[in-house]
PDB file of C-alpha atoms in Angstrom:
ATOM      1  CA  UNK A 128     -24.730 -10.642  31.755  1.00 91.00           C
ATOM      2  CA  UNK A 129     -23.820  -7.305  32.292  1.00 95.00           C
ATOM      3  CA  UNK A 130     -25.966  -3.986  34.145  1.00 97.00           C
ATOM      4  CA  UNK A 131     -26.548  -1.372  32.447  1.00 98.00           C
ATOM      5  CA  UNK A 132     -27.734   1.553  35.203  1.00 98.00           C
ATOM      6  CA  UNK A 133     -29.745   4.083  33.037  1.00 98.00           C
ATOM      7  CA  UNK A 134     -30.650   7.675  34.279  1.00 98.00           C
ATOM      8  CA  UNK A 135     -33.476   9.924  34.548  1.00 98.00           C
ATOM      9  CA  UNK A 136     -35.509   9.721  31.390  1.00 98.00           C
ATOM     10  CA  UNK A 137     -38.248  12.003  31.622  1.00 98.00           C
ATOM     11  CA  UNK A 138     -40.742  10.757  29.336  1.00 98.00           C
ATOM     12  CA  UNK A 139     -38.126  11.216  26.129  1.00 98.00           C
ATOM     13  CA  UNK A 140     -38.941   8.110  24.421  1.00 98.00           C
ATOM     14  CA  UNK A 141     -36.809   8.578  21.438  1.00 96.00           C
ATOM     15  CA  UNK A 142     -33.572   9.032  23.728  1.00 97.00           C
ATOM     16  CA  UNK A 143     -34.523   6.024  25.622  1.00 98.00           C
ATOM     17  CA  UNK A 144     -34.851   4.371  22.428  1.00 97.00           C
ATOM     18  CA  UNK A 145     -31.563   5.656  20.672  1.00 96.00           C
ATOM     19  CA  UNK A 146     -29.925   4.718  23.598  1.00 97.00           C
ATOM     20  CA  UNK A 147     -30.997   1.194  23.805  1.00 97.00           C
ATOM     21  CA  UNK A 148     -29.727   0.408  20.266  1.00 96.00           C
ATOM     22  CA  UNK A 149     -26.369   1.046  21.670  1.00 96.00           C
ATOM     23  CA  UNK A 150     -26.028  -1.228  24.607  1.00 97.00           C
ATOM     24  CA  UNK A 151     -25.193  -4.726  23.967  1.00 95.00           C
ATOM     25  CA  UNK A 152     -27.765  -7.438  23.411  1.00 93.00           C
ATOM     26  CA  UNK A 153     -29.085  -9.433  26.607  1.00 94.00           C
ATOM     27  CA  UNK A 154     -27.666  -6.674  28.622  1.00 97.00           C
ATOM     28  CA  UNK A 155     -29.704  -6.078  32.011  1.00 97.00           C
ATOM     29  CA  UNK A 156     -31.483  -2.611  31.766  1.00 98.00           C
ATOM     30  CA  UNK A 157     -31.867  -0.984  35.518  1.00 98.00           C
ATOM     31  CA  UNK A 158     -33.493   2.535  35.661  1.00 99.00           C
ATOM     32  CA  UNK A 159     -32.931   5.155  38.496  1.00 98.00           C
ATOM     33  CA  UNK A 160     -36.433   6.207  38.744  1.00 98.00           C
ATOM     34  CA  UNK A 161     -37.706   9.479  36.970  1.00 98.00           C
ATOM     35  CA  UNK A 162     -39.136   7.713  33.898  1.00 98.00           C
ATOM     36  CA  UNK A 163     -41.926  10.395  33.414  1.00 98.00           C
ATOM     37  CA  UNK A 164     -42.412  14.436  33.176  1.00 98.00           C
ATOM     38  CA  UNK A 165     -41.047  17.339  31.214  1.00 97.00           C
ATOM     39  CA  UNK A 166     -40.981  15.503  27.641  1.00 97.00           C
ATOM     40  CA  UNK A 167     -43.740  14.679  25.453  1.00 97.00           C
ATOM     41  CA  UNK A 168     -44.082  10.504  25.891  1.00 98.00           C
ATOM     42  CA  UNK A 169     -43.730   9.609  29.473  1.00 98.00           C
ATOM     43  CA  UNK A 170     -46.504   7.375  28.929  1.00 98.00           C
ATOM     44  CA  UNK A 171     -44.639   5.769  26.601  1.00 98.00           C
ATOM     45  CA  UNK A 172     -41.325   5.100  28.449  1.00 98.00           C
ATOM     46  CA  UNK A 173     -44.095   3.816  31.541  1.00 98.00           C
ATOM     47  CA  UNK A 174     -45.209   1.033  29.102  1.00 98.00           C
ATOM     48  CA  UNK A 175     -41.509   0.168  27.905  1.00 98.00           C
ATOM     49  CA  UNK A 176     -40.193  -0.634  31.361  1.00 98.00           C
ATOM     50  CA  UNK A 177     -43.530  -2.012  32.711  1.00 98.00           C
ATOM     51  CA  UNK A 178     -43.927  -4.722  29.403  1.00 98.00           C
ATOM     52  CA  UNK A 179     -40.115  -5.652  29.543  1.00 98.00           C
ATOM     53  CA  UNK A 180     -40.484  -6.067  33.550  1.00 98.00           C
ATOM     54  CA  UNK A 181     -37.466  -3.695  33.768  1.00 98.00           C
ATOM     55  CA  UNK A 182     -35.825  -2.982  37.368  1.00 98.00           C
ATOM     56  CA  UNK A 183     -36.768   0.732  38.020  1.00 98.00           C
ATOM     57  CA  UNK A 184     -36.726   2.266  41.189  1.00 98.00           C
ATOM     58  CA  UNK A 185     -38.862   5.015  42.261  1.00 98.00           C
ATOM     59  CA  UNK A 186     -37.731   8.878  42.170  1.00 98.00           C
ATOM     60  CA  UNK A 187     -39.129  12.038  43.162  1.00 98.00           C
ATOM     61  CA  UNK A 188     -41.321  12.510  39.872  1.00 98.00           C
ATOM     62  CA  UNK A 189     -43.683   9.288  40.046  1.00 98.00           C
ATOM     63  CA  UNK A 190     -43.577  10.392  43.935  1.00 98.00           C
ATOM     64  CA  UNK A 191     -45.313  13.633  42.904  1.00 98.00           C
ATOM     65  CA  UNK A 192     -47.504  11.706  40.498  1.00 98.00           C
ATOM     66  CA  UNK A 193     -48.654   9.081  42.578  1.00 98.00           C
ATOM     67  CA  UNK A 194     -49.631  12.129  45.458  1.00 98.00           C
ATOM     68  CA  UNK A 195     -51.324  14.466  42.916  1.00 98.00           C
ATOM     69  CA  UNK A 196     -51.981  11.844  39.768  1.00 98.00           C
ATOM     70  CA  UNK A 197     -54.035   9.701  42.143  1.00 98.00           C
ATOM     71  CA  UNK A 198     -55.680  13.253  43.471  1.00 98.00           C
ATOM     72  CA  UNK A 199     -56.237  14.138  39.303  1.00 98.00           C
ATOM     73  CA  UNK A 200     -57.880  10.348  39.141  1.00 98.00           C
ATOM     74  CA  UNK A 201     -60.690  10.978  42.053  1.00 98.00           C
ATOM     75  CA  UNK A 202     -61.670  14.557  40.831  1.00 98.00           C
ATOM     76  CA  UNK A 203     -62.441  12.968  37.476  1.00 98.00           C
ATOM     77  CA  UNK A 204     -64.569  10.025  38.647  1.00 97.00           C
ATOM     78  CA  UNK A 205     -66.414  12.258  41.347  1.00 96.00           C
ATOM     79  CA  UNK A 206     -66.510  14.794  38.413  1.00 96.00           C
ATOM     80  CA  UNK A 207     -65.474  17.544  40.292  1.00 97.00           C
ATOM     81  CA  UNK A 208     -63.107  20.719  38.863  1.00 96.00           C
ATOM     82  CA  UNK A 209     -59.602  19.319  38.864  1.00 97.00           C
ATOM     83  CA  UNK A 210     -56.536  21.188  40.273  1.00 96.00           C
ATOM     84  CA  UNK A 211     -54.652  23.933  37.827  1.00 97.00           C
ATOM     85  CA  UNK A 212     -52.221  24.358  40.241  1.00 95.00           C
ATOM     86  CA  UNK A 213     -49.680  22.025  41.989  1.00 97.00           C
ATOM     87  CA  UNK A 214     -45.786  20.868  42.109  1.00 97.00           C
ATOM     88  CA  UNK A 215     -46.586  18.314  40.173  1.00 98.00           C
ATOM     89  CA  UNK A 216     -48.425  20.506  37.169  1.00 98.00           C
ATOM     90  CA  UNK A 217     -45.869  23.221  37.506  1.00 97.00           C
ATOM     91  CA  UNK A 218     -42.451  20.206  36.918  1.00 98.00           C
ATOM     92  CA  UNK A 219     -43.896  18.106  33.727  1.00 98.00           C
ATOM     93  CA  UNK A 220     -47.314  16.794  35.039  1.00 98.00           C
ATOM     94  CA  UNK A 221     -49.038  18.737  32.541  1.00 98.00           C
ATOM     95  CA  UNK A 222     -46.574  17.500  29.841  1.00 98.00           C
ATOM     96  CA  UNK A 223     -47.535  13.301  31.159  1.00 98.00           C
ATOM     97  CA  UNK A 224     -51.407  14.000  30.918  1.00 98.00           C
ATOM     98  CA  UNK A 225     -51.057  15.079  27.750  1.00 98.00           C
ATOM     99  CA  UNK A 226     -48.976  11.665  27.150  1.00 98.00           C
ATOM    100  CA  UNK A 227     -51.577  10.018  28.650  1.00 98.00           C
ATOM    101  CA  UNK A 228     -54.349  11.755  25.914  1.00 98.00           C
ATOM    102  CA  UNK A 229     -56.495  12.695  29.400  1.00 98.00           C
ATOM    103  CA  UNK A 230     -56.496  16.330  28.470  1.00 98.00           C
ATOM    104  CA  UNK A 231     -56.116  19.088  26.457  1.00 97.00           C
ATOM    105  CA  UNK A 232     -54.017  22.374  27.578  1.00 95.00           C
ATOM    106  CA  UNK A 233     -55.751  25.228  26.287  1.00 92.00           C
ATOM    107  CA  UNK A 234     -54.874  29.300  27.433  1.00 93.00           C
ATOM    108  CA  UNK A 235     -53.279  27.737  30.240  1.00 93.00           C
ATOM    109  CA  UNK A 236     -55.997  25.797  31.758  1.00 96.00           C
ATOM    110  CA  UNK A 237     -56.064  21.667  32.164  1.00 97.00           C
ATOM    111  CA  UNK A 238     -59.549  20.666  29.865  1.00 97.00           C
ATOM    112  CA  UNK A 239     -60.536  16.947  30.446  1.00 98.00           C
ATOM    113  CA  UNK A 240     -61.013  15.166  27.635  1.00 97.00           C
ATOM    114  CA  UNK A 241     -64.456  14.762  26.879  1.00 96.00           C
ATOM    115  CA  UNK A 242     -64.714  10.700  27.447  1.00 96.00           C
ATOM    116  CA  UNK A 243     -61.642  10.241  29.905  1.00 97.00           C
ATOM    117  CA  UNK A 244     -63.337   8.075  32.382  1.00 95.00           C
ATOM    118  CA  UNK A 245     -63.450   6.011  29.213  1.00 94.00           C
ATOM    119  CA  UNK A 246     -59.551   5.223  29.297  1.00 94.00           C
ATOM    120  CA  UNK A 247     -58.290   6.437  32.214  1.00 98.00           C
ATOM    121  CA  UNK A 248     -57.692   2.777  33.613  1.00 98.00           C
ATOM    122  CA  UNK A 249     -54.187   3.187  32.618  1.00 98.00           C
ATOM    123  CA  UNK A 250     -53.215   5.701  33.942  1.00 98.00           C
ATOM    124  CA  UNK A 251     -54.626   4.608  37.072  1.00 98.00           C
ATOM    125  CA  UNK A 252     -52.554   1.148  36.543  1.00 98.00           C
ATOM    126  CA  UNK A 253     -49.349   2.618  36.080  1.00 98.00           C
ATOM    127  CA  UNK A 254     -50.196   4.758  39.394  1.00 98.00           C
ATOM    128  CA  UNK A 255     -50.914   1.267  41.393  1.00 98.00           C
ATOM    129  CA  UNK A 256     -47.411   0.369  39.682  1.00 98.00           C
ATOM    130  CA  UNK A 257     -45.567   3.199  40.408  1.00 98.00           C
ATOM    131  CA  UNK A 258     -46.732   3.162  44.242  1.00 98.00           C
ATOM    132  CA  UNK A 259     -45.011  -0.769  44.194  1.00 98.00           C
ATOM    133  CA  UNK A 260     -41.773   0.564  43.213  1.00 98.00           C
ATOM    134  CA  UNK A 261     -38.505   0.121  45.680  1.00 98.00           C
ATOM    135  CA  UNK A 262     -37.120   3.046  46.811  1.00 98.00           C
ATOM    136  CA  UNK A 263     -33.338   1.632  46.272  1.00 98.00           C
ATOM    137  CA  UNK A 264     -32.125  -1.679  44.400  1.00 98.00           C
ATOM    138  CA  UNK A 265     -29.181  -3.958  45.942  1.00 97.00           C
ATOM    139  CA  UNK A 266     -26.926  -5.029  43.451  1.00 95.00           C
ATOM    140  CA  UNK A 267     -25.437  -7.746  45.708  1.00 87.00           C
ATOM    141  CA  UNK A 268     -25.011 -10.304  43.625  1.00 78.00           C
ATOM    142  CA  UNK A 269     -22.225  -8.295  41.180  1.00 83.00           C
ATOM    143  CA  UNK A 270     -19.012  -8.349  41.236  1.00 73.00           C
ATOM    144  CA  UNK A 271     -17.999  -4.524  41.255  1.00 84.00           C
ATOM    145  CA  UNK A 272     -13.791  -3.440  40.772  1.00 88.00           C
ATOM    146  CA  UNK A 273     -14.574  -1.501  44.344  1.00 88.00           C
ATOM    147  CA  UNK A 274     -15.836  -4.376  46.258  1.00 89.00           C
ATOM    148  CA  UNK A 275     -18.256  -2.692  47.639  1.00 93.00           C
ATOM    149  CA  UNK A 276     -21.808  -3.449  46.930  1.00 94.00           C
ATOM    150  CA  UNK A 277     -23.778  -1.832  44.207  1.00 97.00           C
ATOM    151  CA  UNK A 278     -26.941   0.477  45.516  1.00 98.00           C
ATOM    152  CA  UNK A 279     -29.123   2.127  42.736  1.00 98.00           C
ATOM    153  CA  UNK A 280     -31.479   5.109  44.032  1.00 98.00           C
ATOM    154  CA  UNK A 281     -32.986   7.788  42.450  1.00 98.00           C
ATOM    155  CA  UNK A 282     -30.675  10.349  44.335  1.00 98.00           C
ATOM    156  CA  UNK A 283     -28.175   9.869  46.297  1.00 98.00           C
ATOM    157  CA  UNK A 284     -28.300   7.101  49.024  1.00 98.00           C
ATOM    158  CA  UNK A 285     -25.164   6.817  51.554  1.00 95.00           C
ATOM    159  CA  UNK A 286     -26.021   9.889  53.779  1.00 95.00           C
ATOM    160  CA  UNK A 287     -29.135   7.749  54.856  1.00 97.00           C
ATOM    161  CA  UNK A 288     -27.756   4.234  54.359  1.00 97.00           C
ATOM    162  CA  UNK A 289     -27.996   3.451  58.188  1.00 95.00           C
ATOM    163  CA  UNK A 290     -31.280   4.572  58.121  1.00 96.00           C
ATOM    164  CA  UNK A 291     -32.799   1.637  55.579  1.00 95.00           C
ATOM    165  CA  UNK A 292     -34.748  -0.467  57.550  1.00 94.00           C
ATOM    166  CA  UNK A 293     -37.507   2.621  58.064  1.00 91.00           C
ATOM    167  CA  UNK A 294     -37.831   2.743  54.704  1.00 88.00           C
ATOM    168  CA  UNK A 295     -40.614   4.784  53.051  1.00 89.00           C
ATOM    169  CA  UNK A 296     -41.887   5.048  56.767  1.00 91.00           C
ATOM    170  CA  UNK A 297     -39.056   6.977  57.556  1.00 94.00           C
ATOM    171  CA  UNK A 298     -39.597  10.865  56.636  1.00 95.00           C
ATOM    172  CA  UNK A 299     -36.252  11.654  56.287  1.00 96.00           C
ATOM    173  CA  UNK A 300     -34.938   8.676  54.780  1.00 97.00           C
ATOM    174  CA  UNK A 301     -37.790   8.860  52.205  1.00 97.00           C
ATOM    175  CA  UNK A 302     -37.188  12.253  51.723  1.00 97.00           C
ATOM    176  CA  UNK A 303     -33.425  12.103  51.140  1.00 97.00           C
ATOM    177  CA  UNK A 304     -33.622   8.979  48.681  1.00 98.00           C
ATOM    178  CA  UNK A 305     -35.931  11.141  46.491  1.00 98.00           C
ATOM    179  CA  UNK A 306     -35.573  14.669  46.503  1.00 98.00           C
ATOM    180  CA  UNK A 307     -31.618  15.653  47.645  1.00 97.00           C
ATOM    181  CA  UNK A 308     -28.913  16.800  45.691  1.00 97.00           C
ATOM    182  CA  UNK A 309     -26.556  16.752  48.238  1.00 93.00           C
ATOM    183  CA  UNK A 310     -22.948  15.061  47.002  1.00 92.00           C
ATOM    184  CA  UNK A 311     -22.509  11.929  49.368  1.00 93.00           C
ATOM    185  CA  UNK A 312     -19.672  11.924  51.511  1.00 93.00           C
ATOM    186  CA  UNK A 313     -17.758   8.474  51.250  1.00 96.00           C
ATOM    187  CA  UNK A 314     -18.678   7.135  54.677  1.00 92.00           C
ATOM    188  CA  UNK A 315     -20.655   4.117  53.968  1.00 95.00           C
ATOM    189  CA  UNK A 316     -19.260   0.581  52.204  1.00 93.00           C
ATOM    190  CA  UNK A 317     -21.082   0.951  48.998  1.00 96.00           C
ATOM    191  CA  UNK A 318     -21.051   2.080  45.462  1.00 97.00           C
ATOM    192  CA  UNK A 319     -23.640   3.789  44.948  1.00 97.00           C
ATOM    193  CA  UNK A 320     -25.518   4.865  41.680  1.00 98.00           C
ATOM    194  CA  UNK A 321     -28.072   7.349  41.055  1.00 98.00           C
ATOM    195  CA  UNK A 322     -29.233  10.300  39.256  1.00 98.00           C
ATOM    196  CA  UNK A 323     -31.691  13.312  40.243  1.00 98.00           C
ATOM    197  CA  UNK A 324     -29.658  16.324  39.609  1.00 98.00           C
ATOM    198  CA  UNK A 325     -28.340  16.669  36.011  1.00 98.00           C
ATOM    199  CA  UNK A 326     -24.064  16.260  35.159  1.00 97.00           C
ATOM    200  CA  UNK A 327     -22.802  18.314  32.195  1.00 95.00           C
ATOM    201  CA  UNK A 328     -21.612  16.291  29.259  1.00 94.00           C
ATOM    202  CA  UNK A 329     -21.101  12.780  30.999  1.00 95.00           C
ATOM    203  CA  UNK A 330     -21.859  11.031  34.223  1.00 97.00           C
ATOM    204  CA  UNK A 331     -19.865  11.762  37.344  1.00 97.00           C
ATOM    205  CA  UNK A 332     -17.785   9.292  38.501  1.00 96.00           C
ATOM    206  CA  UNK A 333     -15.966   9.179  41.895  1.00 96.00           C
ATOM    207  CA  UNK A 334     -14.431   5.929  44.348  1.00 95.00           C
ATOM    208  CA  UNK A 335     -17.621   5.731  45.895  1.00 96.00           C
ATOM    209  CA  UNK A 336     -20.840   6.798  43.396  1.00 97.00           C
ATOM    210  CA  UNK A 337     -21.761   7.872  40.243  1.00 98.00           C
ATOM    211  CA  UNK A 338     -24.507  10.090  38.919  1.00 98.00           C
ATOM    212  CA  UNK A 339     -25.515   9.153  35.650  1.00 98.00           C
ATOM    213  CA  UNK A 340     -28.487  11.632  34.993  1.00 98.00           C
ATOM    214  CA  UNK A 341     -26.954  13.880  32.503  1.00 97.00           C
ATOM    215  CA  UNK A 342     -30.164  16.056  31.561  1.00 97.00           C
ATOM    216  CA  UNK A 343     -31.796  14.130  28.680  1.00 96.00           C
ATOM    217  CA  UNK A 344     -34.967  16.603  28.542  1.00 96.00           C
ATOM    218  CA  UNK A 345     -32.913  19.757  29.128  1.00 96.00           C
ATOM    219  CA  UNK A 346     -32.008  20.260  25.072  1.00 91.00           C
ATOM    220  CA  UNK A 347     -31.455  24.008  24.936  1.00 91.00           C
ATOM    221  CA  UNK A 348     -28.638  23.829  27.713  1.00 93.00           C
ATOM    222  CA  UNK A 349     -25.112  23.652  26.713  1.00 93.00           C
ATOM    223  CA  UNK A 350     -23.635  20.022  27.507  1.00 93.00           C
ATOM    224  CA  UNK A 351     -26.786  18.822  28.138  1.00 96.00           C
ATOM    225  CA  UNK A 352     -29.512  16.766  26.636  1.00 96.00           C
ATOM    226  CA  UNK A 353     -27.881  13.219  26.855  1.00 97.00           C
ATOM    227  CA  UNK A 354     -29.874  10.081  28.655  1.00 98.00           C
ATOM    228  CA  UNK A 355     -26.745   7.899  29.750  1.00 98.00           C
ATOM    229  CA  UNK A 356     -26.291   4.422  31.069  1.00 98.00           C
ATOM    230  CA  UNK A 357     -22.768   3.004  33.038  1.00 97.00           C
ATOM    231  CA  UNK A 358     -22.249  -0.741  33.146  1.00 97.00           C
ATOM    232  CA  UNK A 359     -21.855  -2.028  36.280  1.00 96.00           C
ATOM    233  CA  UNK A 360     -18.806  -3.984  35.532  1.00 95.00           C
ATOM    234  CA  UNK A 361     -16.949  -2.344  33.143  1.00 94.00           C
ATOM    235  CA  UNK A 362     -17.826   1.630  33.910  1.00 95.00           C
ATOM    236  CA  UNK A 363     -18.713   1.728  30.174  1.00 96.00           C
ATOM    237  CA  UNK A 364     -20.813   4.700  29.278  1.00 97.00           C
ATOM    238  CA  UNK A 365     -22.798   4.804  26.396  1.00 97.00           C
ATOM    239  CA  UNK A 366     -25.225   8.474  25.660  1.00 96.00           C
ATOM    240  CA  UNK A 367     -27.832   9.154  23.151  1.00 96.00           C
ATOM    241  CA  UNK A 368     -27.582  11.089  20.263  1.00 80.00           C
ATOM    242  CA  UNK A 369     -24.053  13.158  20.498  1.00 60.00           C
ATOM    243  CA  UNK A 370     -23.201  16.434  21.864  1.00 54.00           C
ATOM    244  CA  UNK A 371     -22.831  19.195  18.760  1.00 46.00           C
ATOM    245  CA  UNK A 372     -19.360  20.722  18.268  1.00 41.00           C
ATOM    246  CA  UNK A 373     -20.919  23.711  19.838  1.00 47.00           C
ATOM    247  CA  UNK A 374     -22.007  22.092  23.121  1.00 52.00           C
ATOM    248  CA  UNK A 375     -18.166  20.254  23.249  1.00 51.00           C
ATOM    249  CA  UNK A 376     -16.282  20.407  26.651  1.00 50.00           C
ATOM    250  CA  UNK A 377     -13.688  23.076  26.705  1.00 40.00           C
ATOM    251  CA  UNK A 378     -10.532  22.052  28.559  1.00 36.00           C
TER     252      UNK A 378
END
C-alpha cells in the first residue's frame, strides 16, 4: 500500500474530491491538518476524513476552532451575544459556520440561525474530534529512499523534534508544530512532511522535507490554487484541477 500525504485543504471539497479520483485505489490517504476555513464546505471535508477514519493531524486552523468554536458553542447554549470579532472569524471561521448552516452573515454581522441549538451537536462533535487529533504522525513503519523516518505535521517539525515528549504541554513545541513558517534546517534524522505556508505551482521538495500545501483556496493568485498529495514511496505528486496557461511557471 502506498501513502499518499495530502496538504492543507481548507474546506474546498471539490479539490479534495478531484484530487482523490487521481490517486490510485487502496492508496492510504494522510492529511496535514488544516481541513477547514477560507472555502465554502469545510464541514464537508470534516465528515469525509472523520467517516473514512482518515489519518489527519491537527494544524493551526482546527487549533483556532477548537479555542473560539468551543467559545461560539457556550454563547449559544447560555444564549448570550456571540463574538463578531476574533482570529478565528477574521481567517475562514465565518466561512465554516456558514458550512456548518449555524448562521447567517448579514451587513457584516454573525446572525444565529433561528433553531441552532437544534443541530449544533455536530459541530460540537467534530470539535471533541478535532481536540483528539495528534499533533505529528510517525511514519515508522515505511520504507522511505532517505532512510530516515517519515514525520507528518501541520508545519514544519525538525526545529522542535527534540522537544516531542512535552507535546501539546509544551508552549513552544505546540506553538512551532502549528503556527511557523520557518524553513527547517536539516539537523534532525527525519523526513519530514508538512504544509502551513503555501508553495507556488508544486510542492517543495528538499533531502530532508517537503511542503506539500500549495494554496488550494487561494484561486485568484498566480500558481496557486492546487490541493496536492506526494506518495511516500515514490515522491509522486498528483494536484487538482491544472494550472491555466496563464498561471504556467516561467523558466
Amino acid at each position: 500500500m502506498r501513502h499518499y500525504i495530502i496538504g492543507d485543504v481548507h474546506g474546498e471539497y471539490k479539490a479534495l474530491v478531484n484530487l482523490i479520483t487521481k490517486i490510485p485505489y487502496n492508496s492510504q490517504l494522510i492529511f496535514v491538518g488544516d481541513l477547514i476555513d477560507r472555502g465554502s464546505q469545510s464541514a464537508h471535508v470534516v465528515k469525509y476524513v472523520r467517516e473514512n477514519n482518515i489519518p489527519c493531524v491537527r494544524g493551526n486552523h482546527e487549533e483556532m476552532m477548537i479555542e473560539h468554536g468551543s467559545s461560539f458553542v457556550r454563547a449559544i447554549e447560555k444564549g448570550e451575544e456571540v463574538e463578531q470579532n476574533n482570529m478565528w472569524l477574521k481567517h475562514g471561521g465565518i466561512e465554516t459556520l456558514l458550512s456548518y448552516s449555524l448562521i447567517s452573515y448579514k451587513d457584516s454581522k454573525i446572525v444565529p440561525h433561528p433553531f441552532i441549538k437544534e443541530f449544533i451537536f455536530q459541530f460540537k462533535e467534530d470539535i471533541a474530534w478535532m481536540k483528539k487529533l495528534p499533533l505529528y504522525l510517525e511514519l515508522g513503519e515505511i520504507e522511505h529512499s532517505t532512510g530516515r523516518n517519515v514525520v507528518v505535521s501541520h508545519s514544519a517539525i525538525a526545529p522542535v523534534w527534540h522537544m516531542r515528549d512535552g507535546g501539546a504541554e509544551d508552549k513552544e513545541f505546540l506553538s512551532t508544530v502549528l503556527w511557523s513558517r520557518a524553513i527547517p534546517l536539516d539537523r534532525e534524522n527525519i523526513f519530514n512532511i508538512f504544509g502551513h505556508t503555501p508553495q507556488q505551482y508544486t510542492v517543495k521538495e528538499q533531502d530532508h522535507y517537503v511542503n506539500v500545501d500549495t494554496g488550494c483556496y487561494m484561486k485568484e493568485k498566480r500558481g496557486y490554487g492546487l490541493l496536492s498529495a506526494y506518495c511516500v514511496e515514490t515522491a509522486e505528486v498528483y494536484s487538482s484541477g491544472e494550472l491555466s496557461i496563464f498561471d504556467e511557471k516561467i523558466s
